[in-house]
Tab-separated table of C-alpha atoms in Angstrom:
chain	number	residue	atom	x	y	z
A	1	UNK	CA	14.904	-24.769	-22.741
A	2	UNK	CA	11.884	-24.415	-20.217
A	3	UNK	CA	11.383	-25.420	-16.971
A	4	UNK	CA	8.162	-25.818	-14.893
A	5	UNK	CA	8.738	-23.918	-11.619
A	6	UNK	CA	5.933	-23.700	-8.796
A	7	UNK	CA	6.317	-20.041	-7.532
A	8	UNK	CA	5.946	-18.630	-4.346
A	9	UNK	CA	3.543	-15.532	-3.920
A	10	UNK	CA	5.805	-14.089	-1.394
A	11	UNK	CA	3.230	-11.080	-0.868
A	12	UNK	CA	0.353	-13.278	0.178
A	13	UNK	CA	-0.026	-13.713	3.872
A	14	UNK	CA	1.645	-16.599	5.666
A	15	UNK	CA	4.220	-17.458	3.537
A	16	UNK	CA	6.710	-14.297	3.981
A	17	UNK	CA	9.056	-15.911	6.116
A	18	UNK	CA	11.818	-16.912	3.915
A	19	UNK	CA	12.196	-20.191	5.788
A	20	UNK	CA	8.575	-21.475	5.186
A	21	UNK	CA	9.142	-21.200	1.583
A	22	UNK	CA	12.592	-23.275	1.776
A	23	UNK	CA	10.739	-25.582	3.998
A	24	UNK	CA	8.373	-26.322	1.264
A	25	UNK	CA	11.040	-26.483	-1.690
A	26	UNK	CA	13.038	-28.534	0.613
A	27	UNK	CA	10.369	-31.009	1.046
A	28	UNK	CA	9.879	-32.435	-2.552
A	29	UNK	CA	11.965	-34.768	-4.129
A	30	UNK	CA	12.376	-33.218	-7.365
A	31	UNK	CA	14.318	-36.398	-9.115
A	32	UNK	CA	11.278	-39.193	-8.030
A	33	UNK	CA	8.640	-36.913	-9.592
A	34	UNK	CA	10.727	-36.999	-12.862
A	35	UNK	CA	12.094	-40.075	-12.856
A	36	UNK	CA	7.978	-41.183	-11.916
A	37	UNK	CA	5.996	-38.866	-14.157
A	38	UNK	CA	8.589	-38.399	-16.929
A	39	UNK	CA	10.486	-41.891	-16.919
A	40	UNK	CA	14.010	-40.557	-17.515
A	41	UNK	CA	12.788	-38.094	-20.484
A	42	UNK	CA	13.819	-35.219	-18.344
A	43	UNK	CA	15.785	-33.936	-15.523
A	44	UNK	CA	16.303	-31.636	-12.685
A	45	UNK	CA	17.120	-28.043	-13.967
A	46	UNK	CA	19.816	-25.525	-11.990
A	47	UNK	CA	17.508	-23.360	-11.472
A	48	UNK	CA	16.957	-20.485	-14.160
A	49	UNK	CA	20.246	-21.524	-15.534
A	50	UNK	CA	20.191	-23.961	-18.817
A	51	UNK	CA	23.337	-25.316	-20.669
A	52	UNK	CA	22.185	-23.240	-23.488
A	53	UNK	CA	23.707	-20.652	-21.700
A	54	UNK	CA	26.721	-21.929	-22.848
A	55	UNK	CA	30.052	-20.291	-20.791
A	56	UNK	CA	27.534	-18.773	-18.266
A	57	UNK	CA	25.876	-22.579	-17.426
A	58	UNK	CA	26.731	-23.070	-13.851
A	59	UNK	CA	27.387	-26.813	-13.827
A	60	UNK	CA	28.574	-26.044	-10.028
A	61	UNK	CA	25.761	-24.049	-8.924
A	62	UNK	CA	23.774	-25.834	-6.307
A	63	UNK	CA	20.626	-28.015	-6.705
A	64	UNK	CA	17.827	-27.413	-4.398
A	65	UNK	CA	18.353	-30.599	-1.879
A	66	UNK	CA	15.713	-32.950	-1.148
A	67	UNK	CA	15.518	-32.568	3.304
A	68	UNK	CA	12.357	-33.248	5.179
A	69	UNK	CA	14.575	-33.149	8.254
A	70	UNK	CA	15.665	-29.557	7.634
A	71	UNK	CA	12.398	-28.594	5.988
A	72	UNK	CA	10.716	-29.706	9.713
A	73	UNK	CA	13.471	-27.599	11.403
A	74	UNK	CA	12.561	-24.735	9.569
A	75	UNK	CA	9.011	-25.005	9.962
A	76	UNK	CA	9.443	-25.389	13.625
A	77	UNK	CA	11.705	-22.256	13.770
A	78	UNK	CA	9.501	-20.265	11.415
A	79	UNK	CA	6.686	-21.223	14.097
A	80	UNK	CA	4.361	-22.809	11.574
A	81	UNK	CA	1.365	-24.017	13.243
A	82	UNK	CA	-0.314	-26.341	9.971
A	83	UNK	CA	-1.890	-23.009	8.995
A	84	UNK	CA	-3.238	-23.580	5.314
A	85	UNK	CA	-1.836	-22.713	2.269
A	86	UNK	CA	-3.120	-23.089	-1.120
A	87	UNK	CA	-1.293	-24.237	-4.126
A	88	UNK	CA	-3.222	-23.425	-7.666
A	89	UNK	CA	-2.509	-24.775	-10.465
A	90	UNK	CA	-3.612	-24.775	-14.033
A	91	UNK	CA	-5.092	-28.074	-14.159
A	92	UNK	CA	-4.917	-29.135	-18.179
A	93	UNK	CA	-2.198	-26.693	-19.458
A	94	UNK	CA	1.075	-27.945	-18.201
A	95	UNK	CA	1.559	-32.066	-18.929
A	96	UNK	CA	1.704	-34.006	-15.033
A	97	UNK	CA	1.562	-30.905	-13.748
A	98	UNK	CA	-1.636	-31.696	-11.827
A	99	UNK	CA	0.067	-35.122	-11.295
A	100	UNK	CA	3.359	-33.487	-9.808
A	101	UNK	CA	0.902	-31.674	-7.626
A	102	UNK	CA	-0.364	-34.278	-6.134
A	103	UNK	CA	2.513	-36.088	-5.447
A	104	UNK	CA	3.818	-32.684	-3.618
A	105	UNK	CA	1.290	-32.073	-1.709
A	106	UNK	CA	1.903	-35.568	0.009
A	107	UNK	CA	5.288	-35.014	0.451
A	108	UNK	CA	4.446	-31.795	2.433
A	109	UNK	CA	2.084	-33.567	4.626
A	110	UNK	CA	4.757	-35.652	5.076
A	111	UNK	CA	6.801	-32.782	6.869
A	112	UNK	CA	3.868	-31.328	8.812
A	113	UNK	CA	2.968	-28.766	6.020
A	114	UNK	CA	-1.073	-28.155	5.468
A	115	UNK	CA	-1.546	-27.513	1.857
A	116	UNK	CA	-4.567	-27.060	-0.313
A	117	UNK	CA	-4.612	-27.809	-3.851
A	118	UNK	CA	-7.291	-25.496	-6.159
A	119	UNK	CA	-7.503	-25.849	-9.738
A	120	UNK	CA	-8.377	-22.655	-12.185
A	121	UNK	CA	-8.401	-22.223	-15.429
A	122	UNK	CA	-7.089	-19.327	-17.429
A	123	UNK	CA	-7.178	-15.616	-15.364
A	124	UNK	CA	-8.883	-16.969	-12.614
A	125	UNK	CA	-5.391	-18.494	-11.744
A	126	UNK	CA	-4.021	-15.196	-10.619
A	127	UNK	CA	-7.784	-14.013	-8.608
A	128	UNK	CA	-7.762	-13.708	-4.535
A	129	UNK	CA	-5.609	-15.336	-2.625
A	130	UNK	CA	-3.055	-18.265	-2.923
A	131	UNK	CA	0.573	-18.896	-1.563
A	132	UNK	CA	2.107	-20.202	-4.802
A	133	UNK	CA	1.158	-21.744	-8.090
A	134	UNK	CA	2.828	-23.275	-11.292
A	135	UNK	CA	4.171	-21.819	-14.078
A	136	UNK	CA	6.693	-21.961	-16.210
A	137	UNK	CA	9.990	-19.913	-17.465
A	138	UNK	CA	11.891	-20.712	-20.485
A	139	UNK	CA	15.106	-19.164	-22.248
A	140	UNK	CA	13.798	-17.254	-25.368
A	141	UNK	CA	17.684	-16.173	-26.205
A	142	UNK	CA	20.513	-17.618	-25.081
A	143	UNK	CA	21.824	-14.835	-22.990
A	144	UNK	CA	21.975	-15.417	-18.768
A	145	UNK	CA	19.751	-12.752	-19.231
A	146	UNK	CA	16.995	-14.432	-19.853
A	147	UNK	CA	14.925	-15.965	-17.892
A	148	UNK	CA	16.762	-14.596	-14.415
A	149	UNK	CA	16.639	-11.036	-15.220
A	150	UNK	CA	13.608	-10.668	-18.403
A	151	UNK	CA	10.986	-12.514	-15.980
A	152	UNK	CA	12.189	-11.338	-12.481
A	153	UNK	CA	13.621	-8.059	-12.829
A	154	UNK	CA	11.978	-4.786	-12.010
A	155	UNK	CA	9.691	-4.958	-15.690
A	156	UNK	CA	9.453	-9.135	-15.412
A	157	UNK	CA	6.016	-10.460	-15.486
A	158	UNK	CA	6.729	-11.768	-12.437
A	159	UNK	CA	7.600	-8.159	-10.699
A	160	UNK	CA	5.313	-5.864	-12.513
A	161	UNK	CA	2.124	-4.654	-10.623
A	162	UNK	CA	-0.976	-6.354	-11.462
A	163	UNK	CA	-2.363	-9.913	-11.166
A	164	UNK	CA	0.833	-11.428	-11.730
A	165	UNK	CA	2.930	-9.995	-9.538
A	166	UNK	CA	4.472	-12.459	-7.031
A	167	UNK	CA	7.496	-10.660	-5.163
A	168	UNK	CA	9.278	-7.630	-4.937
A	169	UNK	CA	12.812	-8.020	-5.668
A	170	UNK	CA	14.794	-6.682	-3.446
A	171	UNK	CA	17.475	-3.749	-3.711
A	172	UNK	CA	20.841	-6.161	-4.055
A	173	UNK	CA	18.865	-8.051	-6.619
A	174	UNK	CA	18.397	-5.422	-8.778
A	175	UNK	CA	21.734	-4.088	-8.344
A	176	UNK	CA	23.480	-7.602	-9.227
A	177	UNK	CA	20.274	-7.902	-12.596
A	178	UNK	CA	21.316	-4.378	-13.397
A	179	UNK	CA	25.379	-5.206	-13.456
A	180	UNK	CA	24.570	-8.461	-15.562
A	181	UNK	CA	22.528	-6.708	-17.883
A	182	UNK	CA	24.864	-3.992	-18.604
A	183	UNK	CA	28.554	-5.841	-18.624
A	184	UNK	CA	30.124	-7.667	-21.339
A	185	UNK	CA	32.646	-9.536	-19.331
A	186	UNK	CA	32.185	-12.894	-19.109
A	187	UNK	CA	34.104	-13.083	-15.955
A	188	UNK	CA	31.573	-10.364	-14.393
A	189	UNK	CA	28.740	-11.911	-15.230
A	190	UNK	CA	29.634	-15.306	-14.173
C-alpha cells in the first residue's frame, strides 16, 4: 500500500499555526479528485493506516472532512491575510499529481487561500523555501509501524536534519511512537 500525501513544511514561515494547515487540508475534496483523476481505481486512505495492517487497520479512525466553511473560520481566526504560500511538486514523477495540484490549488482559492504552485525536479524539490510539497509514504512491512513511526519518528526521513526535514515531532509523539514500537499487545498498540 502507498499513498500520495502533500506535506506540510511546518518549519517554513507562515504556515506554523496549526490551524492554517487544517484550513488547507480541510479545503480539498479528496473523493472528487479521485473519483476525477482516478475514475473509481482508487480511494481515500485513513491516513498512514492501510488494511494491510490487518487487526491494527482503524476502519473507525476519522477521515479528513471536506469543509470550506470551517477551513474559512480557521483562516480568519489564524489571521491569514492571502499571504502566499508555495506548493512544489515533482511535476513528472507521481501520475496526476501535477493534475491533483491544480485542481487544489482552485479549491484553496476557493476559501480565500493564496497559493503558488512551483514545479522542480529531483533535489531541487527540497532547495529554499516552500510551505508543503508532495510525496509519498507507503507500508514496506505490515507492521503499524510502518509508515507512522519509520517515516515520522525521531530517525524518519521526514524528521531527520537535512533537506528533508519537514517538522519536529513533538515530545507526546515520540512518547506514544516509542510505546508502539516497543509493545507487543495488540490492545496497546491499537
Amino acid at each position: 500500500d502507498n499513498n500520495r500525501q502533500l506535506v506540510f513544511n511546518t518549519l517554513a514561515p507562515g504556515i506554523e499555526d496549526n490551524r492554517i494547515r487544517k484550513a488547507l487540508a480541510y479545503a480539498v475534496d479528496r473523493d472528487l479528485i479521485v473519483d476525477q483523476l482516478w475514475m473509481g481505481y482508487s480511494r481515500v486512505p485513513r491516513t498512514l493506516n492501510f488494511p494491510a495492517h490487518g487487526d491494527l487497520y482503524l476502519t473507525d479512525r476519522p477521515m479528513i472532512p471536506y469543509d470550506p466553511a470551517l477551513s474559512r473560520q480557521l483562516l480568519q481566526e489564524a489571521g491569514y491575510n492571502g499571504e502566499e504560500l508555495i506548493l512544489r511538486v515533482n511535476g513528472t514523477y507521481y501520475a496526476n499529481y501535477l493534475e491533483a495540484a491544480q485542481i487544489m490549488l482552485e479549491m484553496w482559492k476557493e476559501v480565500g487561500l493564496n497559493v503558488k504552485l512551483e514545479i522542480r525536479e529531483g533535489s531541487s524539490l527540497y532547495e529554499g523555501l516552500y510551505h508543503m510539497r508532495n510525496w509519498s509514504v507507503g507500508m514496506q512491512v505490515n507492521d503499524i509501524l510502518f509508515p507512522i513511526w519509520t517515516d515520522y519518528g525521531p530517525s524518519g526521513p521526514r524528521t531527520m536534519e537535512g533537506a528533508r526535514q519537514v517538522w519536529i515531532p513533538r515530545e507526546d509523539y515520540l512518547e506514544l511512537g516509542l510505546a508502539l514500537n516497543t509493545t507487543m499487545d495488540p490492545a496497546e498498540r491499537r
